[in-house]
Amino acid sequence: MKYNIQRQGDVVVLVPEGELDVSNVPELQNAFEKILGEGYTKVVIDLSKVTYMDSSALGVLVNGLKELRKKNGMLKIANLNGNVERIFQLTRLIKFFETYPTTEEAALSLG
């Protein structure tokens, strides 16, 4: 899995690419740990370049949200589309995460 981390003031945008599954979920977990280790508490996950997610990747997102909440932080999801949006709908995680149509809107919502 490739990913890009963009910093916009006190907001971090994590942009993973490709398929997120059990074979590369440790990389996603490491990206979250890096962001949290740097002290960021406002995170946007841009899923525009993700073509598939399995339950292990969803678990990393849920755990990331929990860790951020412990630090009074926030996690927003941006650019859900296609199969990835269906996965969020089927698992009902769409109700658990705040989602936005664009990264910019998600970042703005973090104040």
GROMACS .gro file of C-alpha atoms in nm:
model
  111
    1MET     CA    1   0.000   0.000   0.000
    2LYS     CA    2   0.123   0.345  -0.087
    3TYR     CA    3   0.013   0.645   0.111
    4ASN     CA    4   0.075   1.014   0.134
    5ILE     CA    5   0.056   1.229   0.446
    6GLN     CA    6  -0.025   1.596   0.394
    7ARG     CA    7  -0.013   1.851   0.673
    8GLN     CA    8  -0.242   2.154   0.655
    9GLY     CA    9  -0.184   2.356   0.969
   10ASP     CA   10  -0.302   2.144   1.260
   11VAL     CA   11  -0.487   1.900   1.031
   12VAL     CA   12  -0.327   1.590   0.881
   13VAL     CA   13  -0.467   1.431   0.567
   14LEU     CA   14  -0.380   1.065   0.512
   15VAL     CA   15  -0.428   0.952   0.152
   16PRO     CA   16  -0.388   0.575   0.110
   17GLU     CA   17  -0.383   0.424  -0.240
   18GLY     CA   18  -0.497   0.094  -0.389
   19GLU     CA   19  -0.638  -0.200  -0.196
   20LEU     CA   20  -0.641  -0.194   0.182
   21ASP     CA   21  -0.647  -0.549   0.308
   22VAL     CA   22  -0.489  -0.785   0.559
   23SER     CA   23  -0.165  -0.799   0.357
   24ASN     CA   24  -0.089  -0.429   0.396
   25VAL     CA   25  -0.294  -0.318   0.696
   26PRO     CA   26   0.022  -0.291   0.913
   27GLU     CA   27   0.135  -0.005   0.686
   28LEU     CA   28  -0.195   0.175   0.747
   29GLN     CA   29  -0.159   0.116   1.120
   30ASN     CA   30   0.198   0.252   1.109
   31ALA     CA   31   0.076   0.565   0.928
   32PHE     CA   32  -0.179   0.624   1.207
   33GLU     CA   33   0.083   0.567   1.474
   34LYS     CA   34   0.316   0.815   1.304
   35ILE     CA   35   0.042   1.079   1.292
   36LEU     CA   36  -0.053   1.024   1.657
   37GLY     CA   37   0.313   1.015   1.759
   38GLU     CA   38   0.364   1.357   1.605
   39GLY     CA   39   0.085   1.489   1.827
   40TYR     CA   40  -0.180   1.551   1.563
   41THR     CA   41  -0.539   1.512   1.679
   42LYS     CA   42  -0.727   1.635   1.371
   43VAL     CA   43  -0.713   1.375   1.095
   44VAL     CA   44  -0.883   1.336   0.758
   45ILE     CA   45  -0.866   1.007   0.571
   46ASP     CA   46  -0.903   1.070   0.197
   47LEU     CA   47  -1.025   0.744   0.041
   48SER     CA   48  -1.044   0.874  -0.317
   49LYS     CA   49  -0.757   0.648  -0.430
   50VAL     CA   50  -0.870   0.335  -0.246
   51THR     CA   51  -1.029   0.068  -0.464
   52TYR     CA   52  -1.104  -0.195  -0.199
   53MET     CA   53  -1.108  -0.233   0.180
   54ASP     CA   54  -1.150  -0.545   0.390
   55SER     CA   55  -1.252  -0.577   0.754
   56SER     CA   56  -0.894  -0.551   0.879
   57ALA     CA   57  -0.859  -0.207   0.720
   58LEU     CA   58  -1.193  -0.099   0.862
   59GLY     CA   59  -1.068  -0.216   1.201
   60VAL     CA   60  -0.764   0.012   1.172
   61LEU     CA   61  -0.993   0.308   1.096
   62VAL     CA   62  -1.218   0.227   1.393
   63ASN     CA   63  -0.917   0.190   1.624
   64GLY     CA   64  -0.772   0.514   1.489
   65LEU     CA   65  -1.097   0.693   1.568
   66LYS     CA   66  -1.097   0.549   1.921
   67GLU     CA   67  -0.736   0.654   1.982
   68LEU     CA   68  -0.805   1.005   1.856
   69ARG     CA   69  -1.114   1.036   2.075
   70LYS     CA   70  -0.906   0.941   2.379
   71LYS     CA   71  -0.693   1.247   2.300
   72ASN     CA   72  -1.000   1.465   2.234
   73GLY     CA   73  -0.920   1.440   1.865
   74MET     CA   74  -1.133   1.391   1.556
   75LEU     CA   75  -1.122   1.171   1.248
   76LYS     CA   76  -1.318   1.252   0.933
   77ILE     CA   77  -1.353   1.045   0.616
   78ALA     CA   78  -1.349   1.212   0.274
   79ASN     CA   79  -1.415   1.103  -0.083
   80LEU     CA   80  -1.602   0.778  -0.032
   81ASN     CA   81  -1.694   0.628  -0.367
   82GLY     CA   82  -1.780   0.306  -0.544
   83ASN     CA   83  -1.698  -0.018  -0.367
   84VAL     CA   84  -1.551   0.156  -0.066
   85GLU     CA   85  -1.871   0.354  -0.008
   86ARG     CA   86  -2.073   0.031  -0.038
   87ILE     CA   87  -1.852  -0.134   0.225
   88PHE     CA   88  -1.915   0.157   0.463
   89GLN     CA   89  -2.290   0.133   0.393
   90LEU     CA   90  -2.307  -0.247   0.438
   91THR     CA   91  -2.111  -0.243   0.762
   92ARG     CA   92  -2.309   0.059   0.885
   93LEU     CA   93  -1.985   0.242   0.957
   94ILE     CA   94  -2.131   0.529   0.757
   95LYS     CA   95  -2.322   0.612   1.078
   96PHE     CA   96  -2.009   0.582   1.294
   97PHE     CA   97  -1.780   0.812   1.093
   98GLU     CA   98  -1.845   1.164   0.974
   99THR     CA   99  -1.803   1.159   0.596
  100TYR     CA  100  -1.756   1.444   0.351
  101PRO     CA  101  -1.761   1.461  -0.030
  102THR     CA  102  -1.424   1.640  -0.044
  103THR     CA  103  -1.106   1.656   0.159
  104GLU     CA  104  -1.140   2.033   0.184
  105GLU     CA  105  -1.485   2.010   0.344
  106ALA     CA  106  -1.364   1.747   0.588
  107ALA     CA  107  -1.063   1.960   0.687
  108LEU     CA  108  -1.280   2.271   0.728
  109SER     CA  109  -1.515   2.076   0.958
  110LEU     CA  110  -1.223   2.024   1.196
  111GLY     CA  111  -1.206   2.397   1.259
   0.00000   0.00000   0.00000
